Coordinates of C-alpha atoms and ligand atoms in Angstrom, one line a residue:
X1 CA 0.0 0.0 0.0
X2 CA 1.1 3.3 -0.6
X3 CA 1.6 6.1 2.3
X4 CA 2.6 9.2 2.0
X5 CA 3.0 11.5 5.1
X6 CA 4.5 14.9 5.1
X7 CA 5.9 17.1 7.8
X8 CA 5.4 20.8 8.3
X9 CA 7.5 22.8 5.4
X10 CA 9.2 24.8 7.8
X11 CA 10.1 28.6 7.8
X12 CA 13.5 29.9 7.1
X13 CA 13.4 32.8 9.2
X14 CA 15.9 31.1 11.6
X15 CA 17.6 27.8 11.9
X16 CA 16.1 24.5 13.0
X17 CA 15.5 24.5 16.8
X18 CA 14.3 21.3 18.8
X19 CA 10.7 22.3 18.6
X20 CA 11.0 21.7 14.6
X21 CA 13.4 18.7 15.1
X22 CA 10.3 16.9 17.0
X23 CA 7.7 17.1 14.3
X24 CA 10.4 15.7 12.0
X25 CA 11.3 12.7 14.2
X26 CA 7.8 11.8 14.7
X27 CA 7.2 11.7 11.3
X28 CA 10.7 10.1 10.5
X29 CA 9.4 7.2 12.9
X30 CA 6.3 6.8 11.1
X31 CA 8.1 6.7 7.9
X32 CA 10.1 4.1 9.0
X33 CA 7.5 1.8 11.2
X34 CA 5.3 2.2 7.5
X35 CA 8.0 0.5 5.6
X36 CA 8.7 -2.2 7.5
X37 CA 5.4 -3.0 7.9
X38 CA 5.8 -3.3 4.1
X39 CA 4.2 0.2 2.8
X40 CA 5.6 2.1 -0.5
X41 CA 5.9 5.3 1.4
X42 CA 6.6 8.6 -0.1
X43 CA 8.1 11.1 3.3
X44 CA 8.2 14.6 1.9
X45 CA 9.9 17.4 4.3
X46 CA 10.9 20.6 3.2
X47 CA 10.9 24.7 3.7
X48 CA 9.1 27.4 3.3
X49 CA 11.2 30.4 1.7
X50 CA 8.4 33.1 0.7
X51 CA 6.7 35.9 2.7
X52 CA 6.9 39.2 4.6
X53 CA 9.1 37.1 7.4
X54 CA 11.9 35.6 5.2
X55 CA 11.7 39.2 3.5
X56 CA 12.4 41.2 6.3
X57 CA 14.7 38.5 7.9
X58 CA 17.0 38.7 5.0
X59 CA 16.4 42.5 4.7
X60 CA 17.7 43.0 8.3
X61 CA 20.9 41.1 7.5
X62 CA 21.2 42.9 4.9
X63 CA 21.2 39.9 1.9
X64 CA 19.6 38.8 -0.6
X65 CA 16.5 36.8 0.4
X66 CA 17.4 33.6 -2.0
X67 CA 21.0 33.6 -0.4
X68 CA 19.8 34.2 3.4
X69 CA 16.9 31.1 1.9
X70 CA 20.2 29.0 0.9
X71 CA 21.9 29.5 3.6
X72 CA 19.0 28.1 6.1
X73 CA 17.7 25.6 3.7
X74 CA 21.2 24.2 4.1
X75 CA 21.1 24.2 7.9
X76 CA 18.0 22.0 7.9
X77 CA 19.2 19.4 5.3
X78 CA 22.6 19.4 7.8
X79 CA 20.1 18.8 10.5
X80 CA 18.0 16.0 9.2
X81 CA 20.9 14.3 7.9
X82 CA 22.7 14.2 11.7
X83 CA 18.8 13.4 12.6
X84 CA 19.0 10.4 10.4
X85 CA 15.9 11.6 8.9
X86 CA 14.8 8.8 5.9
X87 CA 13.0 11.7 3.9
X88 CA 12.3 11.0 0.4
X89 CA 12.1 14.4 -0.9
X90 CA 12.9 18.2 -0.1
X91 CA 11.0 20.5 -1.0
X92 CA 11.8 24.0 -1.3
X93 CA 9.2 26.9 -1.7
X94 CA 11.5 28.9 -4.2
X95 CA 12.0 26.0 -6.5
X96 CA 10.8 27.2 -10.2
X97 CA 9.1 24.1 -10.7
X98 CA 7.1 24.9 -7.5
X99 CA 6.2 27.7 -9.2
X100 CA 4.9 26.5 -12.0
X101 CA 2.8 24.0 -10.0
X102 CA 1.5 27.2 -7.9
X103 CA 0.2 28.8 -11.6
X104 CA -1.2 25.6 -12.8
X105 CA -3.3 24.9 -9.6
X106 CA -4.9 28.3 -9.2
X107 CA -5.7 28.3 -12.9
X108 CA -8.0 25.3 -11.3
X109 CA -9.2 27.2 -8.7
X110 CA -10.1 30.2 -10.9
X111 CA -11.6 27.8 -13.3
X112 CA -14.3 26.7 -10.5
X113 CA -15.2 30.6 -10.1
X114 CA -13.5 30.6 -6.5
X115 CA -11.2 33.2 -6.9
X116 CA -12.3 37.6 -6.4
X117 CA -11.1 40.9 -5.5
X118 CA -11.8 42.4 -2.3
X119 CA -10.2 44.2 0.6
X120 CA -8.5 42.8 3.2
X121 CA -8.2 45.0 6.3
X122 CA -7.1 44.0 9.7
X123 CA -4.5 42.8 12.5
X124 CA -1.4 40.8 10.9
X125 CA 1.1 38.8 12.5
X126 CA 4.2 38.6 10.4
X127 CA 5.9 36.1 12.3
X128 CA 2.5 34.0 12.0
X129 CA 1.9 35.1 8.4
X130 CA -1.9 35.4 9.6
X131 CA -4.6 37.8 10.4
X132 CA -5.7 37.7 13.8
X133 CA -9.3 37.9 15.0
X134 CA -9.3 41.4 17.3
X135 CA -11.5 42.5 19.9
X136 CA -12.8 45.7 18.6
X137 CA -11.6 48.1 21.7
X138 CA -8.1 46.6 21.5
X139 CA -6.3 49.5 20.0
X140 CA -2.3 47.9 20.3
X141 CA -3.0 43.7 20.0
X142 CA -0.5 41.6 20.3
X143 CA 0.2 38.3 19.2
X144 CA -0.1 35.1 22.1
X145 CA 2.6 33.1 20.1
X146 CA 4.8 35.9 19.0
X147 CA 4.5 38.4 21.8
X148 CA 4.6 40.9 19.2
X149 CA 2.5 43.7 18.7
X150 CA 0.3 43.1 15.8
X151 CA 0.6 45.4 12.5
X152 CA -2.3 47.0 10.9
X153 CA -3.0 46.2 7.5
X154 CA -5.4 47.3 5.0
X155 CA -5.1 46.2 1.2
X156 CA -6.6 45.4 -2.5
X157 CA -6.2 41.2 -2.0
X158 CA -7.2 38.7 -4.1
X159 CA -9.7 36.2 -2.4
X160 CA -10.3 32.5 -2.2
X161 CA -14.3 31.9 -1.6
X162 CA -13.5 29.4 1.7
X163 CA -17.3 29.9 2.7
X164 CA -18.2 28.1 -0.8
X165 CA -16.5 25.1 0.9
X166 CA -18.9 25.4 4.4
X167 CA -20.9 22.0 3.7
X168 CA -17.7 19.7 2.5
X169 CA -15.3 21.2 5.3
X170 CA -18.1 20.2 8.1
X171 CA -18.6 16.6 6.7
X172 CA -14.6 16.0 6.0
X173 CA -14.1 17.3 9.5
X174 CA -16.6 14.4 11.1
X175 CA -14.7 11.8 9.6
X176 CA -13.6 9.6 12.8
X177 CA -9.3 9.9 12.3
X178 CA -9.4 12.8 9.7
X179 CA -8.4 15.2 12.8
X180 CA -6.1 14.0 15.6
X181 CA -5.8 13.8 18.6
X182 CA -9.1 14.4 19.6
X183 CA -9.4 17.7 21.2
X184 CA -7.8 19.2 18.6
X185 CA -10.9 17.7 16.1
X186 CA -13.2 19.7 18.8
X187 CA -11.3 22.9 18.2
X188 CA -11.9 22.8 14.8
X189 CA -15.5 21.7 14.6
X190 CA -16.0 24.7 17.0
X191 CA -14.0 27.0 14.2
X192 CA -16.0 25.6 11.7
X193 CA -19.4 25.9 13.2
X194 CA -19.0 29.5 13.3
X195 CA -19.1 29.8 9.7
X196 CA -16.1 29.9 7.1
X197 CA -15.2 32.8 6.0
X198 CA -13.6 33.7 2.8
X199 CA -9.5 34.3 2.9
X200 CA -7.3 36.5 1.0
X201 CA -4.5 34.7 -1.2
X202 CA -2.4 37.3 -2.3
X203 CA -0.4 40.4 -1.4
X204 CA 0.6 44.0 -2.6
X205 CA 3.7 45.5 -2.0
X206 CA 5.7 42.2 -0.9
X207 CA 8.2 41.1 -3.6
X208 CA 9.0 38.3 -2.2
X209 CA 6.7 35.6 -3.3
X210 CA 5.2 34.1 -6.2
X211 CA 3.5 36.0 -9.2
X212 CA -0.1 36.1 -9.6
X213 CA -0.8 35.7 -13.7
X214 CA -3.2 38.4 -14.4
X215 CA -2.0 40.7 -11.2
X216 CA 1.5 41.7 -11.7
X217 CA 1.2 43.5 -8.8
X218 CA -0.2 40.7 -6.5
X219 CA 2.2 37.9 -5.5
X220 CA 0.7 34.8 -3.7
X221 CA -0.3 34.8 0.3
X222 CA 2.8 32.7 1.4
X223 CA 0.4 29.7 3.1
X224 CA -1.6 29.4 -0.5
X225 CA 1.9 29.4 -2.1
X226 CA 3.8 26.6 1.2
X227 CA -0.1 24.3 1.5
X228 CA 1.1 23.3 -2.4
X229 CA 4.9 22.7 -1.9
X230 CA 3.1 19.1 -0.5
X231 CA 2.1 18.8 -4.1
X232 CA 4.7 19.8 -6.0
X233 CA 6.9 17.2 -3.7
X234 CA 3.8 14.4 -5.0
X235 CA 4.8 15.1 -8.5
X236 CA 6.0 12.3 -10.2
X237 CA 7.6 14.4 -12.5
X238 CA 7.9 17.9 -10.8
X239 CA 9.6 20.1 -13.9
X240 CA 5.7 19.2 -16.0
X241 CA 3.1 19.8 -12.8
X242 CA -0.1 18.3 -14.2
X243 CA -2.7 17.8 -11.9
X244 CA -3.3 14.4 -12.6
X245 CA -3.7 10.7 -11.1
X246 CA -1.2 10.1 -13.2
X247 CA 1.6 12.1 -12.1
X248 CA 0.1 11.8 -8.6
X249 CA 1.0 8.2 -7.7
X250 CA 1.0 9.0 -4.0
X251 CA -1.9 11.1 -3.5
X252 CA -3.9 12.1 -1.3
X253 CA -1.6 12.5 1.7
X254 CA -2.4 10.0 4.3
X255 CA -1.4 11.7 6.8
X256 CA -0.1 15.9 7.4
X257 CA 1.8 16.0 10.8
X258 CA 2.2 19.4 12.3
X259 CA 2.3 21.4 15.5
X260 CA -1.1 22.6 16.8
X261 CA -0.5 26.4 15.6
X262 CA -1.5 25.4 12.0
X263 CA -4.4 22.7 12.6
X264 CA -6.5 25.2 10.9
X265 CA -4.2 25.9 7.5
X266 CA -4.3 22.1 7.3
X267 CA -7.5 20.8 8.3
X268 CA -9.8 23.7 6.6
X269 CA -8.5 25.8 4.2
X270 CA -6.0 23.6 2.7
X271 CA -8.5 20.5 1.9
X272 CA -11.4 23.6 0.8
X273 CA -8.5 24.4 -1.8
X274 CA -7.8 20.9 -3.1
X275 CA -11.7 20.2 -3.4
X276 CA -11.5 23.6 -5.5
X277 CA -8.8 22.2 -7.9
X278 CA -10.8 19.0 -7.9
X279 CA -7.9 16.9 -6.0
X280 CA -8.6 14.9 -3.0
X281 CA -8.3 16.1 0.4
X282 CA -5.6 14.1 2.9
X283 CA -7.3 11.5 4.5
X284 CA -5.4 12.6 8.0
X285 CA -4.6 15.7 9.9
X286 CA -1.9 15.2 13.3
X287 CA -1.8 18.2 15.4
X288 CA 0.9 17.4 17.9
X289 CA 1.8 20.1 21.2
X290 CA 4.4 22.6 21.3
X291 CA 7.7 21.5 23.0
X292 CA 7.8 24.2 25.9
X293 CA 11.0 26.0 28.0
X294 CA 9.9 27.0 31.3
X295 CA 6.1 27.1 30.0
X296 CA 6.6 29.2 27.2
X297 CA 6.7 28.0 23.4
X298 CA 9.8 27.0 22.2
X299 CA 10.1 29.0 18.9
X300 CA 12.6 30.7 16.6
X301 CA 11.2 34.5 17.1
X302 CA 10.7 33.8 20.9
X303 CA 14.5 33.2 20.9
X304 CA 14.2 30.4 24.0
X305 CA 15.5 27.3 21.5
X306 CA 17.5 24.3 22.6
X307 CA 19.8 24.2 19.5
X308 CA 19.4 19.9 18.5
X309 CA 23.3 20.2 17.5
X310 CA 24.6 21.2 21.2
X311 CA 22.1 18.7 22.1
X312 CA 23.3 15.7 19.8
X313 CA 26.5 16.9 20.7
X314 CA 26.4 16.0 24.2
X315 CA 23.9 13.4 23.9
X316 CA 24.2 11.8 20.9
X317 CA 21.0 11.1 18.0
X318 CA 19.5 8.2 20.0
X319 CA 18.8 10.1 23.3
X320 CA 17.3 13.1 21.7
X321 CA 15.2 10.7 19.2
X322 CA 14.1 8.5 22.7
X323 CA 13.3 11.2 24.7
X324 CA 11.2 13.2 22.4
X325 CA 8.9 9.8 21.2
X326 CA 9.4 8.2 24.3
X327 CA 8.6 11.0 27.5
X328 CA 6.3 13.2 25.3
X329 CA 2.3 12.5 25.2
X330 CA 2.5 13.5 21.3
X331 CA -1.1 15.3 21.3
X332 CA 0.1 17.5 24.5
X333 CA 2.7 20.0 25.1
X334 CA 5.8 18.9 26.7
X335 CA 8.5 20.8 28.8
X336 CA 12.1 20.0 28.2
X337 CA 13.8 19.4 31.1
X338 CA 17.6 18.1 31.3
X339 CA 17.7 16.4 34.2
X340 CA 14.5 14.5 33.5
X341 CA 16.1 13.7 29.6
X342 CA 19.7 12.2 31.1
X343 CA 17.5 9.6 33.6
X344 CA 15.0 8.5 31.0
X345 CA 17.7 7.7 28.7
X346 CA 20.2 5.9 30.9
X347 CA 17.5 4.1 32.8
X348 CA 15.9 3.1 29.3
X349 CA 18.7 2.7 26.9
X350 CA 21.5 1.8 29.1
X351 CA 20.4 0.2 31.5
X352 CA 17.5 -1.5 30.5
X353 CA 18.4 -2.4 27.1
X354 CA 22.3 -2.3 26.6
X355 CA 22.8 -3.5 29.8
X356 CA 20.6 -6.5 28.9
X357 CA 21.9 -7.3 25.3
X358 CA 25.7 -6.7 27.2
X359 CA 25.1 -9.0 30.0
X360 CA 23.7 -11.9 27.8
X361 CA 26.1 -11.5 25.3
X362 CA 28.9 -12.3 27.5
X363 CA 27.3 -15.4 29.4
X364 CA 26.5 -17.0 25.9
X365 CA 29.9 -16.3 24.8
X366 CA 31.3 -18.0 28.0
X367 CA 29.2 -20.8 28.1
X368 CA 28.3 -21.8 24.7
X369 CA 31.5 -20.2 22.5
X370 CA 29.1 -18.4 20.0
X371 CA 26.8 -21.7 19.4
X372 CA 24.1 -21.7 21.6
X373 CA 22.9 -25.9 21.4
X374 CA 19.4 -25.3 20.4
X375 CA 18.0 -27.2 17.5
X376 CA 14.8 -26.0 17.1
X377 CA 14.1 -22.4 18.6
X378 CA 11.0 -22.0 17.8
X379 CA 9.2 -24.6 19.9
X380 CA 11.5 -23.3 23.0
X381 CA 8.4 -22.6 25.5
X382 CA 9.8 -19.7 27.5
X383 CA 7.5 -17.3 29.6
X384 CA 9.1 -14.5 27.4
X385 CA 7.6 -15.6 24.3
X386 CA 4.0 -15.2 25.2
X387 CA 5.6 -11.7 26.8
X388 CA 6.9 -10.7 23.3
X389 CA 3.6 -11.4 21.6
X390 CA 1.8 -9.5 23.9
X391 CA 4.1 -6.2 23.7
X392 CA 4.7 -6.8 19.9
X393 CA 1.1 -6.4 19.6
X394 CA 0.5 -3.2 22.1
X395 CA 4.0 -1.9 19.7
X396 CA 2.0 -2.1 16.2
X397 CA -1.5 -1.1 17.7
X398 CA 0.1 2.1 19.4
X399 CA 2.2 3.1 16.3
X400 CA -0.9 2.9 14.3
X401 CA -2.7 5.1 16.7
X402 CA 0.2 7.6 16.1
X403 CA 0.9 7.1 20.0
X404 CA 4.9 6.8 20.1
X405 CA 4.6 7.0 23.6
X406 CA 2.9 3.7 24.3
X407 CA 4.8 2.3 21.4
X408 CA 8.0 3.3 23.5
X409 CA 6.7 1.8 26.5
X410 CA 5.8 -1.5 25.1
X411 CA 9.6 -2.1 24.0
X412 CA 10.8 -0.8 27.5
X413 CA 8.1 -3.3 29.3
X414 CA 9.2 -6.5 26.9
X415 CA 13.1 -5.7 27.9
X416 CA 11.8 -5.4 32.0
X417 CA 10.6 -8.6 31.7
X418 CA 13.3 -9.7 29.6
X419 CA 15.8 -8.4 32.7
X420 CA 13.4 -10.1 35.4
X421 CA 13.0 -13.4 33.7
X422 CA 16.8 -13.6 33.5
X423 CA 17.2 -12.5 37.3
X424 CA 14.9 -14.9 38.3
X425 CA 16.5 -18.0 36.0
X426 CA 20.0 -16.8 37.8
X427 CA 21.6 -18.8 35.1
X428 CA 24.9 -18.2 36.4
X429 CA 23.8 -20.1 39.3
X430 CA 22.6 -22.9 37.5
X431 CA 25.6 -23.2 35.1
X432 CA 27.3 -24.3 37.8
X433 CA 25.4 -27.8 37.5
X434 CA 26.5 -28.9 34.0
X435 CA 23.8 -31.0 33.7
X436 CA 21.6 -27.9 33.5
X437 CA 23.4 -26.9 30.5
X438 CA 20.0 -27.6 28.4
X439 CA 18.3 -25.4 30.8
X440 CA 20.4 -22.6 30.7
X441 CA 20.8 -22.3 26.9
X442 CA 16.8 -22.2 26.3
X443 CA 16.9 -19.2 28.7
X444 CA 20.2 -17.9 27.3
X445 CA 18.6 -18.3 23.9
X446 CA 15.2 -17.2 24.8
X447 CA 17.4 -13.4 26.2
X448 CA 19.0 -12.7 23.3
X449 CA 16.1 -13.9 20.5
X450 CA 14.1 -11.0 23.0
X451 CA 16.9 -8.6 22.2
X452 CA 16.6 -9.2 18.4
X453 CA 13.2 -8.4 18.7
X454 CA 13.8 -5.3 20.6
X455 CA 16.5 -4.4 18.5
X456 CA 13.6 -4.6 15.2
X457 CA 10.9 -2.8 17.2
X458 CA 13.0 0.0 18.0
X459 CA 14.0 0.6 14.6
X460 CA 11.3 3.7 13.7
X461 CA 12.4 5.1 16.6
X462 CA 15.8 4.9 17.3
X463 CA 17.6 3.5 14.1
X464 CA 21.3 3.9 14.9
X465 CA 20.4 2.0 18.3
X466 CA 18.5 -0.5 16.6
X467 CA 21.2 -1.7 14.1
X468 CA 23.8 -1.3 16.8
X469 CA 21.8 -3.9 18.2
X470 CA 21.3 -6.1 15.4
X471 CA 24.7 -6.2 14.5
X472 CA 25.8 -7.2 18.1
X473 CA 23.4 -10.6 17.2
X474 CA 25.0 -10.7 13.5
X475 CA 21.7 -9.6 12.4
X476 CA 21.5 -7.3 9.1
X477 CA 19.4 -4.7 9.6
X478 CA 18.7 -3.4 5.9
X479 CA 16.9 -6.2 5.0
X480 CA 14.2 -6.2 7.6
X481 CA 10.6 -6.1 7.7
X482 CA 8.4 -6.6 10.4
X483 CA 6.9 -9.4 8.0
X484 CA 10.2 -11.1 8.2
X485 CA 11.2 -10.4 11.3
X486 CA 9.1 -10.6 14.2
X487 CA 8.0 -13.9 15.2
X488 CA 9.7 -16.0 17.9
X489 CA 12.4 -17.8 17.3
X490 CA 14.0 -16.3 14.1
X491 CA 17.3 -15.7 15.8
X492 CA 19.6 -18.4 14.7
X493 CA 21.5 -20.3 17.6
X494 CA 24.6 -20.8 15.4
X495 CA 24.9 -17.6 13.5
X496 CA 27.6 -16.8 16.5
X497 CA 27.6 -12.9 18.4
X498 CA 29.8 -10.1 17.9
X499 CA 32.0 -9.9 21.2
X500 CA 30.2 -6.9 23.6
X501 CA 30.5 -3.9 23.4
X502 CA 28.0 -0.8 24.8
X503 CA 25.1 0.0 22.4
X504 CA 24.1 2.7 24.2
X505 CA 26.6 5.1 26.3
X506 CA 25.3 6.6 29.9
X507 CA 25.2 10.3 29.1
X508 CA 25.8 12.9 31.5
X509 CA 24.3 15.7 33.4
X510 CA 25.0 19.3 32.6
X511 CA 22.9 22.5 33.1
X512 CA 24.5 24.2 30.0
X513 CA 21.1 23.3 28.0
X514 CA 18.5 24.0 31.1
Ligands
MSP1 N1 5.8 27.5 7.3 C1 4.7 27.1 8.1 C2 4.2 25.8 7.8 C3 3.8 25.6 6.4 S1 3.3 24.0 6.0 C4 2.8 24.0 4.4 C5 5.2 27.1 9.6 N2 6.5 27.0 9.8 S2 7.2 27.1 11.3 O1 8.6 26.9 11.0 O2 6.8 28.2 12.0 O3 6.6 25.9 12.0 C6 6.7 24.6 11.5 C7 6.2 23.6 12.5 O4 7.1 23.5 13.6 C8 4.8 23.8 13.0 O5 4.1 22.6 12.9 C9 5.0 24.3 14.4 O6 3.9 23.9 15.2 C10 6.3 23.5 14.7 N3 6.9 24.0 15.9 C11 7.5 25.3 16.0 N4 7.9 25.4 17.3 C12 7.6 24.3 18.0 C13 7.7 23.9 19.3 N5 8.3 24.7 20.2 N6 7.3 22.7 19.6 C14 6.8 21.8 18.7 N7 6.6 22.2 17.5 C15 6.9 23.4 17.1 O7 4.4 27.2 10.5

């Protein structure tokens, strides 16, 4: 089956902080827990270059805004690279085949009759790109988000008819799973019910966009102009944009995940638009919480960012990717705290896993010299077995509920028992009998073949940890599927162990990022 899912395209008015770095992980785990569960997926990610912010950004630094664009765009590729992020495409914004795409879909939209003139006047944040809704008495508003002061604006705009749309947006809305997690769905059914009104798509005096044909003077509204780089990165062919099934294998989106601040872009004026042009709307909006410092939004304007490269720096790609899936309820907002980050991952990923894997390495290699005297692992009846099928299950039914956390837990609970069962066994004791030596391989065995499976499970989440513990069992990671890979007893007894060696180093405490 095909999947594609799609992260924010994120503004290039600064450089990627961790609040950015989360949406991207938590779709970079989907991506990957879709493959192996044997999906064609297509994982766009991308930026978005145009608008008054990126204008005055690059203004104030006195460049160019395609150089100041280059320059950032360049920061978040370094980023998702470090991040290990398995993205099939980029897509930038300023691209001139995005362009095209942009003329080519609102020649649809004019073509249904949805596009007029009007005047747009009212309360703009630039750093949100939005108009705000104002009490009337409030003279000097600011923004909540921002904690700027709002600017007054008052132009000739082209519209898009949004209220045409009322009918389509309040039945696409009701459909259970279109809008998650569920109090997010509320907010919007609450939005909607107040009636839609229509938006303006365009701007005067702001160079720094995309021409409207017919309005030289107009260039697009930088939302209209972002909502379609997740098209243009669809294209099967993105220098000839037609609008097609056919050169849009992997449409609709299955699912858009984003932070809570543009539920609405995504799950009401961006599917009105598509049902304009005549495409399909996504079949699944994900509005996740902010990622908080002390309360407050972490955010690029705010300047209150943990930068991820001092972070991976002194943590390394595993503990930030852990913490962030593992600690966060993904629906909620979540405050970063250091202390509370360096004990979740040593207790989790040291000690509970590495420590594990580490400890039954070397007792296999001690006792059995790399060939553990099993013939037929599969039939081994061992309490963790029934365990594994039990948490393997919780594992898949969490993931597909978009609910990292649980997903997280149910590896962490399969590796506690994994840790009691081999306390309990003490088959260090019972080595010491060698006619127990049957007895102490089935549990040796039945350790390690529950490492492999950890090791597969926590492949969306953690890859580099993952294969690190794959290879310790001689296991090749690029070839696995969950189809492949996850029943009991796949781990061969005679395929032989790497010697141990930490997957998974204790990190330390330091205050320099709290
Ligand atoms: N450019 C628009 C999106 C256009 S999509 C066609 C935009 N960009 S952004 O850079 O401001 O934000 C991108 C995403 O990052 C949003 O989903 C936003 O919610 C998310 N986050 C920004 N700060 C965040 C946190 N502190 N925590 C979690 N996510 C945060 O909006």
């Amino acid at each position: 089956m095909k999947y594609t899912i799609t992260t924010p395209l994120y503004y290039v008015n600064d450089k990627p902080h961790l609040g950015s770095s989360y949406t991207t992980i938590a779709c970079d785990a989907l991506a990957r827990f879709h493959r192996l569960n044997g999906n064609s997926v297509l994982f766009l990610t991308g930026v978005d270059e145009h608008g008054q912010k990126i204008e005055r950004t690059a203004n104030a630094k006195n460049i160019s805004p395609q150089i100041h664009c280059d320059e950032i765009t360049e920061k978040y590729k370094y980023l998702w690279d470090k991040l290990n992020i398995s993205y099939d495409r980029f897509i930038r914004t300023t691209a001139p085949e995005h362009s095209l795409l942009v003329h080519k879909f609102y020649s649809k939209v004019l073509e249904s009759g949805d596009v007029y003139m009007g005047r747009q006047s009212g309360w703009y944040c630039v750093g949100c790109e939005e108009y705000k809704d104002v009490e009337e008495n409030n003279i000097s508003p600011s923004c909540s988000i921002h904690k700027k002061e709002l600017e007054w604006r008052d132009e000739e705009n082209l519209f898009f008819r949004l209220s045409k749309y009322q009918k389509d947006i309040e039945k696409l809305i009701q459909i259970e799973g279109f809008i998650s997690p569920k109090s997010r769905r509320n907010e919007i059914i609450n939005f909607v019910s107040k009636g839609l009104r229509d938006f303006s798509i365009s701007r005067v005096n702001l160079k720094w966009g995309i021409n409207v044909p017919g309005n030289e003077e107009h260039t697009f509204y930088v939302w209209f102009d972002a909502l379609l780089g997740y098209v243009s990165g669809s294209l099967l062919d993105q220098r000839s944009p037609e609008l097609t099934d056919n050169s849009l294998t992997y449409w609709p989106v299955n699912i858009h995940v984003i932070g809570k601040d543009i539920l609405r872009f995504h799950a009401v004026y961006w599917p009105a638009m598509l049902l304009s042009a005549g495409m399909k709307p996504p079949l699944s909006v994900l509005g996740h919480g902010f990622l908080t410092r002390e309360g407050q939004k972490m955010g690029k304007s705010l300047g209150n960012v943990l930068d991820p490269l001092e972070l991976i720096e002194h943590s390394g790609i595993d503990a930030m990717r852990w913490y962030l899936l593992r600690d966060i309820e993904f629906g909620d907002d979540g405050d970063f705290q250091m202390r509370r980050f360096v004990d979740i991952v040593n207790s989790d990923l040291s000690n509970t896993i590495g420590n594990l894997l580490n400890r039954t390495i070397t007792m296999s290699k001690k006792w059995f010299n790399d060939n553990i005297p099993i013939e037929n692992p599969s039939l081994i009846e061992s309490k963790l077995k029934g365990i594994s099928e039990i948490k393997i299950n919780e594992y898949i039914n969490s993931f597909k509920e978009n609910n990292f956390k649980n997903s997280a837990s149910a590896i962490i609970d399969f590796a506690n028992n994994a840790n009691l069962y081999l306390n309990d066994r003490a088959p260090w004791k019972l080595i010491k009998d060698i006619s127990n030596k049957e007895i102490v391989a089935q549990d040796i065995y039945s350790v390690l073949e529950s490492c492999r499976l950890i090791g597969v499970l926590l492949h969306p989440l953690v890859p580099d940890l993952s294969k690190r513990i794959l290879n310790q069992l001689r296991i090749d990671s690029s070839s696995i599927t969950f189809e492949n890979s996850l029943k009991w007893g796949l781990l061969d007894p005679h395929n032989g162990l790497e010697d141990p060696s930490p997957v998974m180093d204790k990190i330390e405490y330091t205050d320099k990022s709290n």
